[in-house]
mmCIF file of C-alpha atoms in Angstrom:
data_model
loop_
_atom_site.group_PDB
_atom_site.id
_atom_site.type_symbol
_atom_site.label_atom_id
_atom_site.label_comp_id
_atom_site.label_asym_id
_atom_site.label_seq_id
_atom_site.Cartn_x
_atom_site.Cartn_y
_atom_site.Cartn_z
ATOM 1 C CA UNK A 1 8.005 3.442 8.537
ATOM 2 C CA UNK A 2 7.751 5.263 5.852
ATOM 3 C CA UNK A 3 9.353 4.517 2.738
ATOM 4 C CA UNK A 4 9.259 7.645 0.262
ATOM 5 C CA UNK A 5 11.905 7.044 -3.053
ATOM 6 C CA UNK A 6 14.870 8.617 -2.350
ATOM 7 C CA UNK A 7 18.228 6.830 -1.689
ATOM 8 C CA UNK A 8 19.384 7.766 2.457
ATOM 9 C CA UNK A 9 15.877 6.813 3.003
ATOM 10 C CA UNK A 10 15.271 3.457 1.200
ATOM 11 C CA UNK A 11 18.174 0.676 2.907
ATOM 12 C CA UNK A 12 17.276 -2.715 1.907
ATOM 13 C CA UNK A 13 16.410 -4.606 4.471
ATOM 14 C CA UNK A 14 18.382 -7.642 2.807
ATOM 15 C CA UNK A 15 22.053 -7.225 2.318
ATOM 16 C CA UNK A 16 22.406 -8.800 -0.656
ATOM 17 C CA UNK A 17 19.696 -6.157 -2.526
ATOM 18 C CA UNK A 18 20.661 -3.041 -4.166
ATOM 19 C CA UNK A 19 17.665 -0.783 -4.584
ATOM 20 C CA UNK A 20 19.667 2.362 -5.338
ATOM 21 C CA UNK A 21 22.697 3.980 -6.329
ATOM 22 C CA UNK A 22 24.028 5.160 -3.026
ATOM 23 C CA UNK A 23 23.835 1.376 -2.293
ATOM 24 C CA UNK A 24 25.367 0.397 -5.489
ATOM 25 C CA UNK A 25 27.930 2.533 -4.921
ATOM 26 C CA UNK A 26 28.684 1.590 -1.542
ATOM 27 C CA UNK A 27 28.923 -1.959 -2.297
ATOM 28 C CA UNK A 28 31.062 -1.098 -5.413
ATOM 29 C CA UNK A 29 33.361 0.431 -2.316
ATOM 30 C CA UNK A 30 33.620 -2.480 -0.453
ATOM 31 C CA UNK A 31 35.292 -4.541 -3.469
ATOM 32 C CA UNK A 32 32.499 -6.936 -4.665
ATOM 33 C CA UNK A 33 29.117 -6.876 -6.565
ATOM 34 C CA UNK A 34 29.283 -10.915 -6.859
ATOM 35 C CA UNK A 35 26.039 -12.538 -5.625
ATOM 36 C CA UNK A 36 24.589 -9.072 -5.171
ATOM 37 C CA UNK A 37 20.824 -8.525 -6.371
ATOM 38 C CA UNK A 38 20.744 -4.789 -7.952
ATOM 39 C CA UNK A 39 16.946 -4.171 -8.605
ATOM 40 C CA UNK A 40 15.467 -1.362 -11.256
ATOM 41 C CA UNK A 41 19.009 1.292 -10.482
ATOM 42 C CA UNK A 42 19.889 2.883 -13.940
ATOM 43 C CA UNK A 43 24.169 1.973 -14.384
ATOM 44 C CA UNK A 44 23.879 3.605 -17.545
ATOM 45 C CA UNK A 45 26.778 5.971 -15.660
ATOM 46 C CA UNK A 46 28.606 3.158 -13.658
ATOM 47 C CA UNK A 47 29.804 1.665 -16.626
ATOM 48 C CA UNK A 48 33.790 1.983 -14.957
ATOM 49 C CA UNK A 49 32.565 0.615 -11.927
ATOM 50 C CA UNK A 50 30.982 -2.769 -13.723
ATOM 51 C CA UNK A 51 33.872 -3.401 -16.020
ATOM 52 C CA UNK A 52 35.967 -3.224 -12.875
ATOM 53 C CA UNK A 53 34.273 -4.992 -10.246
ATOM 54 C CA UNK A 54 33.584 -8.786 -9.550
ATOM 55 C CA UNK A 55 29.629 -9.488 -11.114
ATOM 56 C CA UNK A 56 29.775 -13.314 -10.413
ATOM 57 C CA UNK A 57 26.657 -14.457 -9.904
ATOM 58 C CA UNK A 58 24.724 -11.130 -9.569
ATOM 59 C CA UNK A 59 21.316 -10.688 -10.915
ATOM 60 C CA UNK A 60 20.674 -7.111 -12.398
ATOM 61 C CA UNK A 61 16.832 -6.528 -12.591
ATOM 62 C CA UNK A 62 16.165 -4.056 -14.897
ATOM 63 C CA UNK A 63 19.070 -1.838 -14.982
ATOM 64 C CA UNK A 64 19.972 0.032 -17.675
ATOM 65 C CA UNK A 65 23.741 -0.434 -19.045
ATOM 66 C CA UNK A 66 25.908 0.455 -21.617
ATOM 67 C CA UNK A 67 26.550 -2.488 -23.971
ATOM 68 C CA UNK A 68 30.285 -2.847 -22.916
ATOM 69 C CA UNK A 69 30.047 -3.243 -19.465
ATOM 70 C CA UNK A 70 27.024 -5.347 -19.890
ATOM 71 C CA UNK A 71 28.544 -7.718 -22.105
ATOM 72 C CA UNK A 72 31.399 -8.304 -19.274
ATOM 73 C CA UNK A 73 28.954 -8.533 -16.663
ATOM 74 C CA UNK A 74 27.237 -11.591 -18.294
ATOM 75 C CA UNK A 75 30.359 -12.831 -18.918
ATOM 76 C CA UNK A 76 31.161 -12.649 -15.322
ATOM 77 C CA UNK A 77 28.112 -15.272 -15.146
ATOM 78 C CA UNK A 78 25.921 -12.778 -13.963
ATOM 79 C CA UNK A 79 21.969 -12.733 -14.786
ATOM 80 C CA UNK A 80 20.807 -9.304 -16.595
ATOM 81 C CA UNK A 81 17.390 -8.827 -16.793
ATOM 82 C CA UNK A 82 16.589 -5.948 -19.176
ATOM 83 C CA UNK A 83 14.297 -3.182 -18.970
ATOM 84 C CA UNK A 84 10.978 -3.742 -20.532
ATOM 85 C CA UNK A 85 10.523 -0.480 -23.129
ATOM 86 C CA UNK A 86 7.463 0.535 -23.414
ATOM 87 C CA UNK A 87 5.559 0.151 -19.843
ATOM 88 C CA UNK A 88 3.593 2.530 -17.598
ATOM 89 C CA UNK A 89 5.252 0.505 -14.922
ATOM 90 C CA UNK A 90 8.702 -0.682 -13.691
ATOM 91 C CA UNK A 91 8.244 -4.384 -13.169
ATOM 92 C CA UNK A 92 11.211 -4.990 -11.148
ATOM 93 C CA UNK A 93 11.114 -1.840 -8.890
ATOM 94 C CA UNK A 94 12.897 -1.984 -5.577
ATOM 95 C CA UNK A 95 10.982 0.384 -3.786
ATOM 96 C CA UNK A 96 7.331 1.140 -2.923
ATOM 97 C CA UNK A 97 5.103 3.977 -4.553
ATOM 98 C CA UNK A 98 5.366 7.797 -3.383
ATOM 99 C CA UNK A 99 1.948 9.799 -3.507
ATOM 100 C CA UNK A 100 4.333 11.698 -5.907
ATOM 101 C CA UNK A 101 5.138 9.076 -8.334
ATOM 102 C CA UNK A 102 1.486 7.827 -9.230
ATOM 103 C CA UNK A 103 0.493 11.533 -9.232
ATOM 104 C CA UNK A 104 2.966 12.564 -11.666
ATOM 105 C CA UNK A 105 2.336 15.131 -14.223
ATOM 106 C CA UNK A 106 -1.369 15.316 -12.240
ATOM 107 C CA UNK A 107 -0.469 19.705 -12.668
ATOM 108 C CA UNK A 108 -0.365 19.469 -15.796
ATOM 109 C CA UNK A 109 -1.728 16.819 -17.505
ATOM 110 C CA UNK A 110 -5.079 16.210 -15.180
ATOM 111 C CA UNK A 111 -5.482 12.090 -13.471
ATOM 112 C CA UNK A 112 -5.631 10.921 -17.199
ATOM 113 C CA UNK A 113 -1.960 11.093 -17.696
ATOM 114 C CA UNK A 114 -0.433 10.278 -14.540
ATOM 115 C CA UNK A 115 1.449 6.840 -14.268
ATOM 116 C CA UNK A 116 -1.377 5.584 -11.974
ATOM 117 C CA UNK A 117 -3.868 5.913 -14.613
ATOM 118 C CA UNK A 118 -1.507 4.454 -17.378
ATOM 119 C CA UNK A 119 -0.951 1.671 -15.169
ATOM 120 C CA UNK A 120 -4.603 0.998 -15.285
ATOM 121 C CA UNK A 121 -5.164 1.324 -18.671
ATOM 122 C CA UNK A 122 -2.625 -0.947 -19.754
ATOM 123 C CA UNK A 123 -4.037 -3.639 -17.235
ATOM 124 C CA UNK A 124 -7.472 -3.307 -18.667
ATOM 125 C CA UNK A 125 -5.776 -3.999 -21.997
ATOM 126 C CA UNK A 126 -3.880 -6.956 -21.124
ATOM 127 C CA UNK A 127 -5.655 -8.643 -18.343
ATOM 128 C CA UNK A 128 -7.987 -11.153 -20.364
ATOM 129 C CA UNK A 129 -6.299 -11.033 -23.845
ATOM 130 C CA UNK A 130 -4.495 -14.135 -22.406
ATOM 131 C CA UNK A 131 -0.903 -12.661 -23.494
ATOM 132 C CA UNK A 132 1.541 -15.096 -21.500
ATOM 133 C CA UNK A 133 4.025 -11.759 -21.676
ATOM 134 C CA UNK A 134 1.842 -9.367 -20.097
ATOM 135 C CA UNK A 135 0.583 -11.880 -17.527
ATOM 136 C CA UNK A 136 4.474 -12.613 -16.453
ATOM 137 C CA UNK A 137 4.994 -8.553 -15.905
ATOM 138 C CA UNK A 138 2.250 -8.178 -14.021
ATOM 139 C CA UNK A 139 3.630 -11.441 -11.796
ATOM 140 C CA UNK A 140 6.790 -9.855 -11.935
ATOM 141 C CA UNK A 141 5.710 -6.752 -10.964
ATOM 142 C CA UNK A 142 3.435 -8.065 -7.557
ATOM 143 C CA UNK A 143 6.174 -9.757 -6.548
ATOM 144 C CA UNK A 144 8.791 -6.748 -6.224
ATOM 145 C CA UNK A 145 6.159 -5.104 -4.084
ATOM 146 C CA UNK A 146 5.116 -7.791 -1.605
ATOM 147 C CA UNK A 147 9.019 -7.511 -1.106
ATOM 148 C CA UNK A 148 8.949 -3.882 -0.792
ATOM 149 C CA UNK A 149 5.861 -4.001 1.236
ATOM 150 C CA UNK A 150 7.983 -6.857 3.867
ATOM 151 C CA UNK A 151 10.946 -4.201 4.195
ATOM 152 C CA UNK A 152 9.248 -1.189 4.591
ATOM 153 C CA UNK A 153 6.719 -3.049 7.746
ATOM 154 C CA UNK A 154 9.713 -5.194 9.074
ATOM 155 C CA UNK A 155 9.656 -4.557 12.977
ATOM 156 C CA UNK A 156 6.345 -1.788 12.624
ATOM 157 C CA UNK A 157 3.220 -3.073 14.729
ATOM 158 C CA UNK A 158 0.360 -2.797 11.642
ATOM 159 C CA UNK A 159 -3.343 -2.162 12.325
ATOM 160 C CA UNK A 160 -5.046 -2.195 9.616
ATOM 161 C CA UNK A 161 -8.254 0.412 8.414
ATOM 162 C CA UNK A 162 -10.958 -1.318 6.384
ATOM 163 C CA UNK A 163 -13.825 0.758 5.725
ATOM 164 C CA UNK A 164 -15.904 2.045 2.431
ATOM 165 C CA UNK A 165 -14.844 3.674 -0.410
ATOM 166 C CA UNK A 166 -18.074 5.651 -0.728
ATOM 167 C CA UNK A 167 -17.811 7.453 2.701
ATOM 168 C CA UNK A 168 -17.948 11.587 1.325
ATOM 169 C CA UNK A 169 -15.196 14.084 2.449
ATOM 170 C CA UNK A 170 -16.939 16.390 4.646
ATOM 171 C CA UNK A 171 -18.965 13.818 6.278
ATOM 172 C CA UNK A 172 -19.312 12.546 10.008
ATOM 173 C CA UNK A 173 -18.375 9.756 8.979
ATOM 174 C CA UNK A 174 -14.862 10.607 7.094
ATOM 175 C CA UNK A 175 -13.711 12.724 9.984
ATOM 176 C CA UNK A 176 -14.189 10.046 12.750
ATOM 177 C CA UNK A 177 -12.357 7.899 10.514
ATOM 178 C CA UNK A 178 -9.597 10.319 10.296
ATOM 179 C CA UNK A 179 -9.261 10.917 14.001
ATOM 180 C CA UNK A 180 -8.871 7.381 14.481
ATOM 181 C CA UNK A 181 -6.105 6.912 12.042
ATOM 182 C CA UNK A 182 -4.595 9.935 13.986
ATOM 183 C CA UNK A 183 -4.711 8.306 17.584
ATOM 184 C CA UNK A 184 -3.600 5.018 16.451
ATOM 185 C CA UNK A 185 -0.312 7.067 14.457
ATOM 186 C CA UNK A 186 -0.034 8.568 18.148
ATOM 187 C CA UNK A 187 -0.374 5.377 19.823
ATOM 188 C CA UNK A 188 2.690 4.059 17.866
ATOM 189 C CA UNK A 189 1.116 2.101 15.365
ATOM 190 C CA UNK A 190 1.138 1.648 11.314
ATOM 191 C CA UNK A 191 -1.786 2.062 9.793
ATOM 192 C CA UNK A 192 -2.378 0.083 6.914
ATOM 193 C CA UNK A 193 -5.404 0.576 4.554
ATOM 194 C CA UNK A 194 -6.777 -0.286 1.443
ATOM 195 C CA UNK A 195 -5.198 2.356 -0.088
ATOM 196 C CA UNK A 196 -8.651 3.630 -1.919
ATOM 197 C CA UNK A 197 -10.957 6.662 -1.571
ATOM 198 C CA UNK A 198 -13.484 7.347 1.700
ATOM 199 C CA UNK A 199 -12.878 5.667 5.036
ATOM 200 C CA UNK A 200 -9.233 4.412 3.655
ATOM 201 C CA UNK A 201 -8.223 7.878 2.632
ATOM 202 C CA UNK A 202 -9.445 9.329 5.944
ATOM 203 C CA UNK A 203 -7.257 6.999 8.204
ATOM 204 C CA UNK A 204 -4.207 7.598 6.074
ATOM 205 C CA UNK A 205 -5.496 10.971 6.324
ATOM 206 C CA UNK A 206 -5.213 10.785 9.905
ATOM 207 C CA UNK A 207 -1.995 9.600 9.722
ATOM 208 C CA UNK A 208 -0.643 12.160 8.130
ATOM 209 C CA UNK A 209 -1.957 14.662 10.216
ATOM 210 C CA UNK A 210 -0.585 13.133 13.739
ATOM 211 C CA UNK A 211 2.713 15.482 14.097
ATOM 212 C CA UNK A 212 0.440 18.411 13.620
ATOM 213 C CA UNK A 213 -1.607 20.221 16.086
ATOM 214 C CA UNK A 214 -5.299 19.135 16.367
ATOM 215 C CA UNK A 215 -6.741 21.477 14.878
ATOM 216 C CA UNK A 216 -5.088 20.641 11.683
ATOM 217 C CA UNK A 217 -6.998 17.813 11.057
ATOM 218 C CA UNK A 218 -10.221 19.868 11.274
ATOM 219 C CA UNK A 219 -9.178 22.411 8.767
ATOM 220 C CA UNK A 220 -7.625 19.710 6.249
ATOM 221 C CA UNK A 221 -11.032 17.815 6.309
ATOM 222 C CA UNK A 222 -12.811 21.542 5.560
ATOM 223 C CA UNK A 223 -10.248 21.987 2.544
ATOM 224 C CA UNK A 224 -11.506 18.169 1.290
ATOM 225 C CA UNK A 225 -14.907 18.454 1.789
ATOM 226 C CA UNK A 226 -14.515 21.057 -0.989
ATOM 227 C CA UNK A 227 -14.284 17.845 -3.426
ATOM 228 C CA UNK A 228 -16.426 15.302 -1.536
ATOM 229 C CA UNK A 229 -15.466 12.589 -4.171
ATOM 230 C CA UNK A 230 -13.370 11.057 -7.018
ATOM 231 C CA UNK A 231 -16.313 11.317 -9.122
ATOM 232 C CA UNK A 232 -17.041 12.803 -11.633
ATOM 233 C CA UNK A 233 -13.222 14.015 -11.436
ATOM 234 C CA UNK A 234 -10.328 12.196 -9.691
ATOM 235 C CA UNK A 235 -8.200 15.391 -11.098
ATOM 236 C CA UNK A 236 -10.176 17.906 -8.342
ATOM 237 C CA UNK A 237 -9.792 14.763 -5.782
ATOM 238 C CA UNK A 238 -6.457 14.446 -6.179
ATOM 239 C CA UNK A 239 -5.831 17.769 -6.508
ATOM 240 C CA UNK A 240 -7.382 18.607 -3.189
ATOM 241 C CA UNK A 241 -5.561 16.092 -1.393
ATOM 242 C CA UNK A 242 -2.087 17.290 -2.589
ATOM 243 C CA UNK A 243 -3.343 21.019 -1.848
ATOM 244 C CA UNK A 244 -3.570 19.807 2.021
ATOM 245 C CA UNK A 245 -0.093 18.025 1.459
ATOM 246 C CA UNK A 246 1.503 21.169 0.649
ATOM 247 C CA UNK A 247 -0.389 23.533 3.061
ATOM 248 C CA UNK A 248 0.885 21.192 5.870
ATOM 249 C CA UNK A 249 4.512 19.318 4.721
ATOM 250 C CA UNK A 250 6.050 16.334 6.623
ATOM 251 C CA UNK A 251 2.905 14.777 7.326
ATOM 252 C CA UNK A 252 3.235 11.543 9.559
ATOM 253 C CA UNK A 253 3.839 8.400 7.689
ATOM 254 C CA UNK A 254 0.855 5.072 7.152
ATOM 255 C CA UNK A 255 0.898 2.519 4.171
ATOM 256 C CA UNK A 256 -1.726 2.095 1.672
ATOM 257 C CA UNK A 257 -2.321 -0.992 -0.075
ATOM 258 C CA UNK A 258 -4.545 -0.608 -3.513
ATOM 259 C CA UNK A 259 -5.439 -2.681 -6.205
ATOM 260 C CA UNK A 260 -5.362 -1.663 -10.314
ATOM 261 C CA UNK A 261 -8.158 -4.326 -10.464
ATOM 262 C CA UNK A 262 -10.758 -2.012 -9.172
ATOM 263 C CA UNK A 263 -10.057 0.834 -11.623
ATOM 264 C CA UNK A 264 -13.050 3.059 -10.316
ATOM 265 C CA UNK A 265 -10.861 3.386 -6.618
ATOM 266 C CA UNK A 266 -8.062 5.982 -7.451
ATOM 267 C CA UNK A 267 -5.366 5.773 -4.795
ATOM 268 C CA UNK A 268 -5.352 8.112 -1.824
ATOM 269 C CA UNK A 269 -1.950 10.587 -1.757
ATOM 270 C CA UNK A 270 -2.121 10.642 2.093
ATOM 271 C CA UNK A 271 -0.394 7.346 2.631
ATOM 272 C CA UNK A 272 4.017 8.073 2.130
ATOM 273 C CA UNK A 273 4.428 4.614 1.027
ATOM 274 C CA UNK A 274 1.740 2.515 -1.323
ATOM 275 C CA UNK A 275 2.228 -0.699 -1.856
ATOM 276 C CA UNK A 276 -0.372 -0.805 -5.733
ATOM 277 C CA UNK A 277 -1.037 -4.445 -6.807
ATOM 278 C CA UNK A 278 -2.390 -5.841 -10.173
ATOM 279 C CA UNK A 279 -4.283 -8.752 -8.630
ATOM 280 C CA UNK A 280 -6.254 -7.885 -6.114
ATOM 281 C CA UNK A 281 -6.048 -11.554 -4.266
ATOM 282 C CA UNK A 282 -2.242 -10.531 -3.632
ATOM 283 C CA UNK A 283 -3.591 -7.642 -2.319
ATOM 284 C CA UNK A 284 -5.794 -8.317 0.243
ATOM 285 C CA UNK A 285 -3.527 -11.275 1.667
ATOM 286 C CA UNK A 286 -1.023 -8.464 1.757
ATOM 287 C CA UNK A 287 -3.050 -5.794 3.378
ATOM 288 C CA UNK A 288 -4.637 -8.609 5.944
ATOM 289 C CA UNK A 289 -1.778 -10.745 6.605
ATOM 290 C CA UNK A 290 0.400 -7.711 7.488
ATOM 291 C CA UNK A 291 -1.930 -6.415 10.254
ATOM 292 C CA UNK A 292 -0.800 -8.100 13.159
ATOM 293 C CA UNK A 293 -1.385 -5.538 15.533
ATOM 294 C CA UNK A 294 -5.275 -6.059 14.295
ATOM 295 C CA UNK A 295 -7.586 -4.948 12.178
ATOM 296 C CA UNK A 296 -10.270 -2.076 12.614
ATOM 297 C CA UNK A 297 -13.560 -2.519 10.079
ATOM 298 C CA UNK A 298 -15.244 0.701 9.672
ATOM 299 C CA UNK A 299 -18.839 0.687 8.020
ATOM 300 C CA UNK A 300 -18.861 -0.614 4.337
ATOM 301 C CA UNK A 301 -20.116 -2.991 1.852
ATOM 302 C CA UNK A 302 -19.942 -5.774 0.024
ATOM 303 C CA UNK A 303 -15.651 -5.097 -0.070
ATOM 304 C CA UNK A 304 -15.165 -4.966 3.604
ATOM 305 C CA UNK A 305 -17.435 -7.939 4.382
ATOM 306 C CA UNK A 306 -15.198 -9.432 2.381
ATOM 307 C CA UNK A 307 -11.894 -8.129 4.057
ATOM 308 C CA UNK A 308 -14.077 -9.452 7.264
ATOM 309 C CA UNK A 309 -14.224 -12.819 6.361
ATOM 310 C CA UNK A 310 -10.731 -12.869 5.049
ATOM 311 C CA UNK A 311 -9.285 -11.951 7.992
ATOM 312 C CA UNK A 312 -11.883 -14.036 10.048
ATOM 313 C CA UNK A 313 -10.619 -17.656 8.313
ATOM 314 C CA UNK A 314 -6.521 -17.357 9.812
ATOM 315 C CA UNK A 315 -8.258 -16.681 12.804
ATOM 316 C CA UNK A 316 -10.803 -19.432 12.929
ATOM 317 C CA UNK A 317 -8.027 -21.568 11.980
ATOM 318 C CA UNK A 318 -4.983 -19.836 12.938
ATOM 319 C CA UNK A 319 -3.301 -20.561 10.215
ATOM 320 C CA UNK A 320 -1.183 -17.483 10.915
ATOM 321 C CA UNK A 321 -0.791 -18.684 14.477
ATOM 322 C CA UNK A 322 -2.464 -16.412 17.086
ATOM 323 C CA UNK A 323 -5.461 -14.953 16.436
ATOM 324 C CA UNK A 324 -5.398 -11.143 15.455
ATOM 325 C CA UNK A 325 -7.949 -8.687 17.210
ATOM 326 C CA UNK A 326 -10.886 -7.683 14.933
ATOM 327 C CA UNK A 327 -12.986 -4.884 16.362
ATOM 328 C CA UNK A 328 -16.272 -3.895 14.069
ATOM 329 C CA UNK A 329 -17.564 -0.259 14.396
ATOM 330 C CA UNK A 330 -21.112 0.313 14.108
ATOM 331 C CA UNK A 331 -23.165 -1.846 15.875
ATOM 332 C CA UNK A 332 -26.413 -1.091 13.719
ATOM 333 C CA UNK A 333 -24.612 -1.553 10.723
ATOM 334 C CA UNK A 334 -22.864 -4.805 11.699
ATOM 335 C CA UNK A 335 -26.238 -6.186 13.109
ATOM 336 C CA UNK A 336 -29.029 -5.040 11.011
ATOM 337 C CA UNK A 337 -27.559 -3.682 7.621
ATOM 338 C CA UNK A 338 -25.116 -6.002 6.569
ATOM 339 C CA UNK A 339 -25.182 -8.562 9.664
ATOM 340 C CA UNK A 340 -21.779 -9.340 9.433
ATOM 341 C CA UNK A 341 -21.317 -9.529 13.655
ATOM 342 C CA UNK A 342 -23.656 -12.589 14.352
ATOM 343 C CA UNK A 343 -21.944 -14.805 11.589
ATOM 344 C CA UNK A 344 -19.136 -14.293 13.221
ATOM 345 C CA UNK A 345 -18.958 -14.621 16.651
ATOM 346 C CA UNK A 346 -21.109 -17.686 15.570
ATOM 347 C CA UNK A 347 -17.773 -18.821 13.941
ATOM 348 C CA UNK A 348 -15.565 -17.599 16.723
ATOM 349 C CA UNK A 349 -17.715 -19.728 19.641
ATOM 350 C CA UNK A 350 -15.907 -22.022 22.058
ATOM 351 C CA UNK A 351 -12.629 -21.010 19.495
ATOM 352 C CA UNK A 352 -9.396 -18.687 20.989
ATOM 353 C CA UNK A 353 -10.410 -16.041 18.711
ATOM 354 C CA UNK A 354 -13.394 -15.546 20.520
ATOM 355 C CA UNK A 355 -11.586 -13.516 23.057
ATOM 356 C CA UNK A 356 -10.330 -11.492 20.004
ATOM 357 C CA UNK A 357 -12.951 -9.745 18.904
ATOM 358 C CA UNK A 358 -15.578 -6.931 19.345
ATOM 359 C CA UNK A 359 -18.426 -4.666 18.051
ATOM 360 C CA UNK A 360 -18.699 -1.193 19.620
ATOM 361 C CA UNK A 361 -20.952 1.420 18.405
ATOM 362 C CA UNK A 362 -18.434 4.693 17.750
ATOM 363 C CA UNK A 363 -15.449 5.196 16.215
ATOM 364 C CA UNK A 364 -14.124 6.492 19.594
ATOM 365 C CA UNK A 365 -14.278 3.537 21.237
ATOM 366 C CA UNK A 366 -12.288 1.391 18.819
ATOM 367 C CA UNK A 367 -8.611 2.266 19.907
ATOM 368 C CA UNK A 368 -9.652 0.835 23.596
ATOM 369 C CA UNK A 369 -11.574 -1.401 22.076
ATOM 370 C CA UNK A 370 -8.410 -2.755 20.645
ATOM 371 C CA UNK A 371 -6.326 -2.239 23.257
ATOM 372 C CA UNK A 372 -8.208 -4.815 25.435
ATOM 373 C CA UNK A 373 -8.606 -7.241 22.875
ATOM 374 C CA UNK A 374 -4.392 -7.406 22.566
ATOM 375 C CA UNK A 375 -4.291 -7.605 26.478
ATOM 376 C CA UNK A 376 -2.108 -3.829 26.784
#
């Protein structure tokens, strides 16, 4: 399911959206752009092909143009959004992140100058200076990914990873995480995280690392534990990460699902598609909403108590229509540290989502865990 940016790989999922040139071209082929949505593909060389072919009622979304064939094309009736100069961000892009893409430049210019960080520090610029502009790219922006984010899962069966962003490389902890994210990649499944250091980089970790042969995963978690954390340097982090990347290519595909809004969680470059969100409400819907094959809460804090409860209210009032399995690892932790476990199945009493949930002490036991809770 993985959706990495490069054009025999990225087919909309909606025939009237053109997300890339091979599509634009193919469409130009077949005799009509008319009605046609072509999102963030740079024309600047199709300018033959749009004074020639029919552009009624298409919507470019920021697509660069020569002024010729652009002038035609809006007299054809159609809608041409322009590029925004200027941004650390596309606003209209088709397609979902690449580890690559928010790691650009990481080689040479350290974490500081890579469009993730840009990203960020525009947002922290813009987000409460109340400029109407700013707030309508960052709208515009959201939306193209929750669109992306629907065609890359269409038909995938999604379990989503919560879990901590403090949990160290080189821990327990991290590589029990990991294994699971590699037996539910081997099961068939998605998995979906929050896109962020620790227990979410671990299960995309794990993801990656289900083609290989066991004892990959071991050695890639040695290599990490190197750099236990982002801080004091996401540069090192990252850098660690894409060192494993290279050592072992083709890594299995997962989706990560992060938020700008919590600038202190760098994204994880273990995930091949990454679905990065300026609001983080958007976000978590996104990342919750989409797990229908259920949802798997490592050990955490005060951010996956939250993704708890989020996910617990479509299920107490199914909202979403069946209830989605929630399984909570670590019974001490759910009990005694942050008692998550009793609030809930107090909610879930006498209710059909009772039946859907579970606490079980290991990590190991989540995948049958869940299993039993779907009924396969």
């Amino acid at each position: 399911m993985s959706r990495v940016e490069s054009p025999d790989q990225n087919k909309s999922a909606h025939g009237d959206e053109i997300e890339s040139l091979a599509e634009f071209d193919a469409a130009v082929a077949a005799g009509s752009l008319a009605g046609r949505r072509v999102q963030s593909v740079d024309l600047t060389d199709r300018g033959a092909a749009l004074l020639t072919t029919d552009t009624t009622g298409a919507v470019f979304l920021g697509c660069p143009m020569e002024p010729g064939p652009e002038e035609k094309v809006r007299a054809d009736g159609a809608f041409v959004f322009p590029p925004v100069p200027g941004l650390p961000f596309d606003p209209y892009r088709g397609l979902l992140y690449s580890p690559d893409a928010l790691y650009d430049g990481l080689a040479r210019k350290g974490y500081e100058g890579t469009p993730d960080a840009l990203a960020h520090d525009w947002f922290r610029r813009t987000r409460s200076d109340g400029d109407a502009f700013a707030s309508m790219l960052r709208a515009l922006h959201d939306d193209a990914i929750s669109d992306a984010l629907e065609e890359v899962l269409a038909g995938a069966r999604v379990v989503g990873v919560m879990g901590g962003h403090a949990t160290p490389r080189g821990s327990a902890r991290y590589a029990a995480a990991a294994r699971l994210g590699r037996t539910l990649a081997r099961e068939g499944f998605t998995v979906a995280t929050g896109g962020g250091p620790g227990a979410m980089e671990a299960a995309n970790l794990g993801a990656y690392a289900a083609p290989h042969a066991d004892a990959m995963l071991d050695e890639a978690c040695a290599m990490l534990g190197e750099v236990p954390s982002f801080t004091p340097s996401v540069t090192d982090w990252a850098r660690a990460a894409f060192a494993v990347r290279e050592r072992w290519p083709d890594g299995g595909p997962s989706v990560a699902i992060p938020t700008w809004f919590y600038g202190h969680e760098p994204p994880n470059p273990f995930a091949g598609s990454i679905a990065k969100y300026f609001t983080n409400a958007l976000r978590e819907d996104g990342l919750l909403a989409r797990s229908d094959a259920g949802v798997i809460f490592l050990p955490g804090a005060a951010g996956t108590v939250q993704e708890i409860f989020d996910s617990t209210t479509p299920n107490y009032y199914e909202s979403r229509g069946e209830p989605v399995p929630m399984v909570l690892v670590g019974r001490d932790h759910w009990t005694r540290e942050f008692p998550a476990w009793p609030l809930l199945r107090t909610l879930a009493a006498g209710r059909r989502m009772e039946s859907r949930i579970a606490l079980v002490d290991t990590v190991e036991e989540a995948p049958d865990a869940l299993a039993r809770l779907s009924g396969t």
